[in-house]
PDB file of C-alpha atoms in Angstrom:
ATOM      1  CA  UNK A   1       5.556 -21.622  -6.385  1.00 40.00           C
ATOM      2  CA  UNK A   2       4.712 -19.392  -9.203  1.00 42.00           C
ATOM      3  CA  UNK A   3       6.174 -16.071  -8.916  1.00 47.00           C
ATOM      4  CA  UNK A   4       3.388 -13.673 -10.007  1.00 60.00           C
ATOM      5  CA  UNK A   5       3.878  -9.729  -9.183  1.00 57.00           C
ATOM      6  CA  UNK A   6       0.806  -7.039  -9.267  1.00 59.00           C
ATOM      7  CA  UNK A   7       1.028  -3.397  -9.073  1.00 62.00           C
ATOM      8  CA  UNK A   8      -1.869  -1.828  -7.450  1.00 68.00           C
ATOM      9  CA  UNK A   9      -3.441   1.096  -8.030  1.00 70.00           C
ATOM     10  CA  UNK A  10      -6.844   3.342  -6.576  1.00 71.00           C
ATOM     11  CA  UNK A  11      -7.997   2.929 -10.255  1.00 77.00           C
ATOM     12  CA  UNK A  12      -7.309  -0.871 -10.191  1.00 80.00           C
ATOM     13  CA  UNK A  13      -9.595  -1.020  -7.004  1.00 78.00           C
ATOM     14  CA  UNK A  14     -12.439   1.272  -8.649  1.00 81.00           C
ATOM     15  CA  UNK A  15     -12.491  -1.163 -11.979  1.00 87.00           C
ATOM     16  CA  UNK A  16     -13.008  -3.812  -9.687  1.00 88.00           C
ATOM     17  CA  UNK A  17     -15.660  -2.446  -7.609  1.00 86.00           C
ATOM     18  CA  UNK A  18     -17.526  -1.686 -10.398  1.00 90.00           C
ATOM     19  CA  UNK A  19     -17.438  -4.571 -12.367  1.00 95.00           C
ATOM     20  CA  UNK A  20     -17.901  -6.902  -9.794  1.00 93.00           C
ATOM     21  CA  UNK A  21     -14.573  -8.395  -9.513  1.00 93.00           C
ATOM     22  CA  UNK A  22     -12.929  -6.963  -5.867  1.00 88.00           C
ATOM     23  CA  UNK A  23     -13.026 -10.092  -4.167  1.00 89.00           C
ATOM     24  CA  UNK A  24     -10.970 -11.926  -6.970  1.00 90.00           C
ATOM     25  CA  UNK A  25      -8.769  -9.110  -7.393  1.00 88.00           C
ATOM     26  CA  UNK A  26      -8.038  -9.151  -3.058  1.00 84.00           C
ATOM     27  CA  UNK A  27      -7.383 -12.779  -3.303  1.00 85.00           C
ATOM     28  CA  UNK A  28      -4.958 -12.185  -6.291  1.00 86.00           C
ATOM     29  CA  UNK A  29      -2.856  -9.555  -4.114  1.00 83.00           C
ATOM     30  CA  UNK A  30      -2.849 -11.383  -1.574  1.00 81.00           C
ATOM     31  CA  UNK A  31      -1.138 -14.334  -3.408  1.00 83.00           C
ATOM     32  CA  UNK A  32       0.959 -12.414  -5.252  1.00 85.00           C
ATOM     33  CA  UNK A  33       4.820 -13.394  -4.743  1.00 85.00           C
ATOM     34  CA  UNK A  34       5.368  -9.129  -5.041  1.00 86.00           C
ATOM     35  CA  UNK A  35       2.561  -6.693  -4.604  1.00 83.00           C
ATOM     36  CA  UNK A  36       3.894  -3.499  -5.400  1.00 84.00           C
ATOM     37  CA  UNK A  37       2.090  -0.352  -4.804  1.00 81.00           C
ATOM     38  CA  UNK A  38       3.084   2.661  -6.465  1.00 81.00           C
ATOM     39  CA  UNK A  39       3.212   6.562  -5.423  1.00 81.00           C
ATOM     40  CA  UNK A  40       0.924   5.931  -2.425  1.00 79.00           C
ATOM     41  CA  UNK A  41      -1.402   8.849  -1.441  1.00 80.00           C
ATOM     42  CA  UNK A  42      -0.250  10.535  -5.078  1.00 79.00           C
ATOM     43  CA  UNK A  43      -4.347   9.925  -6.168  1.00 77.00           C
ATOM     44  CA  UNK A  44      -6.910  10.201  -3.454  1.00 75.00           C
ATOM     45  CA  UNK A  45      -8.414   7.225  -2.351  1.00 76.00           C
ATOM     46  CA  UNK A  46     -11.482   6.451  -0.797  1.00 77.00           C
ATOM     47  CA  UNK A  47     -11.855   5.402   2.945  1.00 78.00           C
ATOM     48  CA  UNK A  48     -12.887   1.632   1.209  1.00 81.00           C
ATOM     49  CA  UNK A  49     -10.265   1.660  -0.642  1.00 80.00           C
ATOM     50  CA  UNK A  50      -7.767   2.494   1.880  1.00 79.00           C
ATOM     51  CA  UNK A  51      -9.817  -0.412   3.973  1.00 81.00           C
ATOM     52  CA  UNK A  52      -9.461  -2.844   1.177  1.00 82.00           C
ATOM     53  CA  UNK A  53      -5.683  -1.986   0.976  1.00 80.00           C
ATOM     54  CA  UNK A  54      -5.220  -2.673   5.008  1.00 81.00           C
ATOM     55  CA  UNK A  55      -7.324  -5.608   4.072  1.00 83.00           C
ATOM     56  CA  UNK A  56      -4.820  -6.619   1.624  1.00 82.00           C
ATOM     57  CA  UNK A  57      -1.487  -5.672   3.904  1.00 80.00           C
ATOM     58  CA  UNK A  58      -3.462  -8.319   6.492  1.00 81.00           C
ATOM     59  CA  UNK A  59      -4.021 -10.870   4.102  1.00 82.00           C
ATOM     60  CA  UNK A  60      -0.144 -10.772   3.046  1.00 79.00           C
ATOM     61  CA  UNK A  61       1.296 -11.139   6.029  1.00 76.00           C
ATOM     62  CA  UNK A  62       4.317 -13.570   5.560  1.00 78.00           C
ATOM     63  CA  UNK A  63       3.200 -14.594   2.239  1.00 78.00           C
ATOM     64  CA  UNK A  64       5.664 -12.119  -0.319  1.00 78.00           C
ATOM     65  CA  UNK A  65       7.335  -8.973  -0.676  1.00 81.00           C
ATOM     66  CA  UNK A  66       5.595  -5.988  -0.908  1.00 80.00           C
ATOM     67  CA  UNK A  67       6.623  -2.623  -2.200  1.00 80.00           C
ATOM     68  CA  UNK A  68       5.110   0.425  -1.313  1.00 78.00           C
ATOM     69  CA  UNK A  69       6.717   3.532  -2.692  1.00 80.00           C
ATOM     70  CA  UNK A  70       5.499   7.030  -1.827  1.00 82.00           C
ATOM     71  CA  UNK A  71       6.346  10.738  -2.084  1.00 83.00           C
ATOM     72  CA  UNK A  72       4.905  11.924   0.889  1.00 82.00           C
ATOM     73  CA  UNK A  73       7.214  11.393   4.240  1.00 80.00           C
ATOM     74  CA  UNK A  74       5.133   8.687   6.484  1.00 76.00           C
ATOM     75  CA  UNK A  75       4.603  11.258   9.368  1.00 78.00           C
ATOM     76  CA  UNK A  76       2.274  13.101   6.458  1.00 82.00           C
ATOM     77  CA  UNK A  77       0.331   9.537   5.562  1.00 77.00           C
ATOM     78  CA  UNK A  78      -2.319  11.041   8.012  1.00 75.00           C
ATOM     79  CA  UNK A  79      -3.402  14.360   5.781  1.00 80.00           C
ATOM     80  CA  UNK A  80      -4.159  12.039   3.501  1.00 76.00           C
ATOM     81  CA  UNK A  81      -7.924  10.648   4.521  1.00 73.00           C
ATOM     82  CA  UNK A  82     -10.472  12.354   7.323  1.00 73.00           C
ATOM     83  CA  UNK A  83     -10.517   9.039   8.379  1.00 73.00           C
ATOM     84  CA  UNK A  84      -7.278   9.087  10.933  1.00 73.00           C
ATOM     85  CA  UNK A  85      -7.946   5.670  12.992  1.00 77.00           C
ATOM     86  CA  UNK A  86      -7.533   3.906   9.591  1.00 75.00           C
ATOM     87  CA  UNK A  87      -4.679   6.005   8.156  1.00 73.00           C
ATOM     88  CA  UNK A  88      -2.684   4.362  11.556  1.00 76.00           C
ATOM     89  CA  UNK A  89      -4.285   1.155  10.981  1.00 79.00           C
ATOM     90  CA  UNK A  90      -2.899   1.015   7.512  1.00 73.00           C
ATOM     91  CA  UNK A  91       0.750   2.048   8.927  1.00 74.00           C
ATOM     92  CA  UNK A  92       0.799  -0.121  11.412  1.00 75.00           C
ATOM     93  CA  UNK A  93       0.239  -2.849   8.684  1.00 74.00           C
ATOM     94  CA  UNK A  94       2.345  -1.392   6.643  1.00 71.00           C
ATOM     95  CA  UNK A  95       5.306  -0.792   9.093  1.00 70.00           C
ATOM     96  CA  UNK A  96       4.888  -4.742   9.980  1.00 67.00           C
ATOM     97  CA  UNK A  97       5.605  -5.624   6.423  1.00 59.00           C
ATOM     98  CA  UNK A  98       8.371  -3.488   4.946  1.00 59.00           C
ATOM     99  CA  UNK A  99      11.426  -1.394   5.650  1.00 64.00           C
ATOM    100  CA  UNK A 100      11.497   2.123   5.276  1.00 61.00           C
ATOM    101  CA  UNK A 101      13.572   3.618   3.401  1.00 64.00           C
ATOM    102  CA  UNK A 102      14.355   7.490   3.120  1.00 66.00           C
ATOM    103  CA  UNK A 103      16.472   9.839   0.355  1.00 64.00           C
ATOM    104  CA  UNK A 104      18.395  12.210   2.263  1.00 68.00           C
ATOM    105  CA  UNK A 105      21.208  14.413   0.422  1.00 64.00           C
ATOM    106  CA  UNK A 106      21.062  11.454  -2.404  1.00 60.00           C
ATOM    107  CA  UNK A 107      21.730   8.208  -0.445  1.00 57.00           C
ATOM    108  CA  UNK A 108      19.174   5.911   0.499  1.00 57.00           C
ATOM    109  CA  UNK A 109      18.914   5.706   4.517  1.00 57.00           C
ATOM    110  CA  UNK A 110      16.995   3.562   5.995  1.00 61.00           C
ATOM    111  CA  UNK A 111      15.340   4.772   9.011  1.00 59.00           C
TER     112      UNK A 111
END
C-alpha cells in the first residue's frame, strides 16, 4: 500500500467545488493512508461542506488514520453550523473514528 497523507481544509473543498474536481478530491481522502484535518470549526464552513466532510468520515471508515485537531471543546462543535442534526451526525462519525484527546493543566488526557 502506498502511504499517501492529505490535510484538508474548507478552502481545499471550495477549490474543488469550483473547479469541478470534488468528487476526485472525496475519493482521494477517502484513500488516503492519513487524512488530517486541521483547526476544525477555526474557518466557517458551509452546511455542504460539513456534509461532504461526514461524507468523507463515512467513506474512511476502517481504511486509515485520521486526525482531526480543533480548538473548540467538542461539547461547542454544535455553535458552529444552524444546521444541528448534521453537526451530531458529523460527531458521531467522528467519535467512531478517533480518540479524543484533551489539554488539561499541560498533559494530554484522553477523555
Amino acid at each position: 500500500m502506498v502511504s499517501t497523507s492529505f490535510s484538508l481544509s474548507t478552502r481545499s473543498l471550495q477549490t474543488a467545488q469550483a473547479d469541478g474536481s470534488l468528487m476526485k478530491l472525496l475519493k482521494k481522502l477517502a484513500k488516503a493512508s492519513l487524512l488530517v484535518i486541521d483547526d476544525f470549526g477555526l474557518v466557517a464552513a458551509t452546511g455542504k461542506q460539513y456534509r461532504d466532510l461526514l461524507e468523507v468520515l463515512d467513506d474512511r471508515h476502517g481504511q486509515g488514520a485520521t486526525l482531526l485537531t480543533s480548538q473548540f471543546p467538542v461539547n461547542q462543535w454544535h455553535e458552529l453550523t444552524a444546521n444541528l442534526l448534521l453537526i451530531v451526525a458529523f460527531i458521531h462519525a467522528a467519535a467512531a473514528l478517533i480518540h479524543h484527546y484533551v489539554w488539561r493543566d499541560r498533559l494530554l488526557e484522553r477523555s
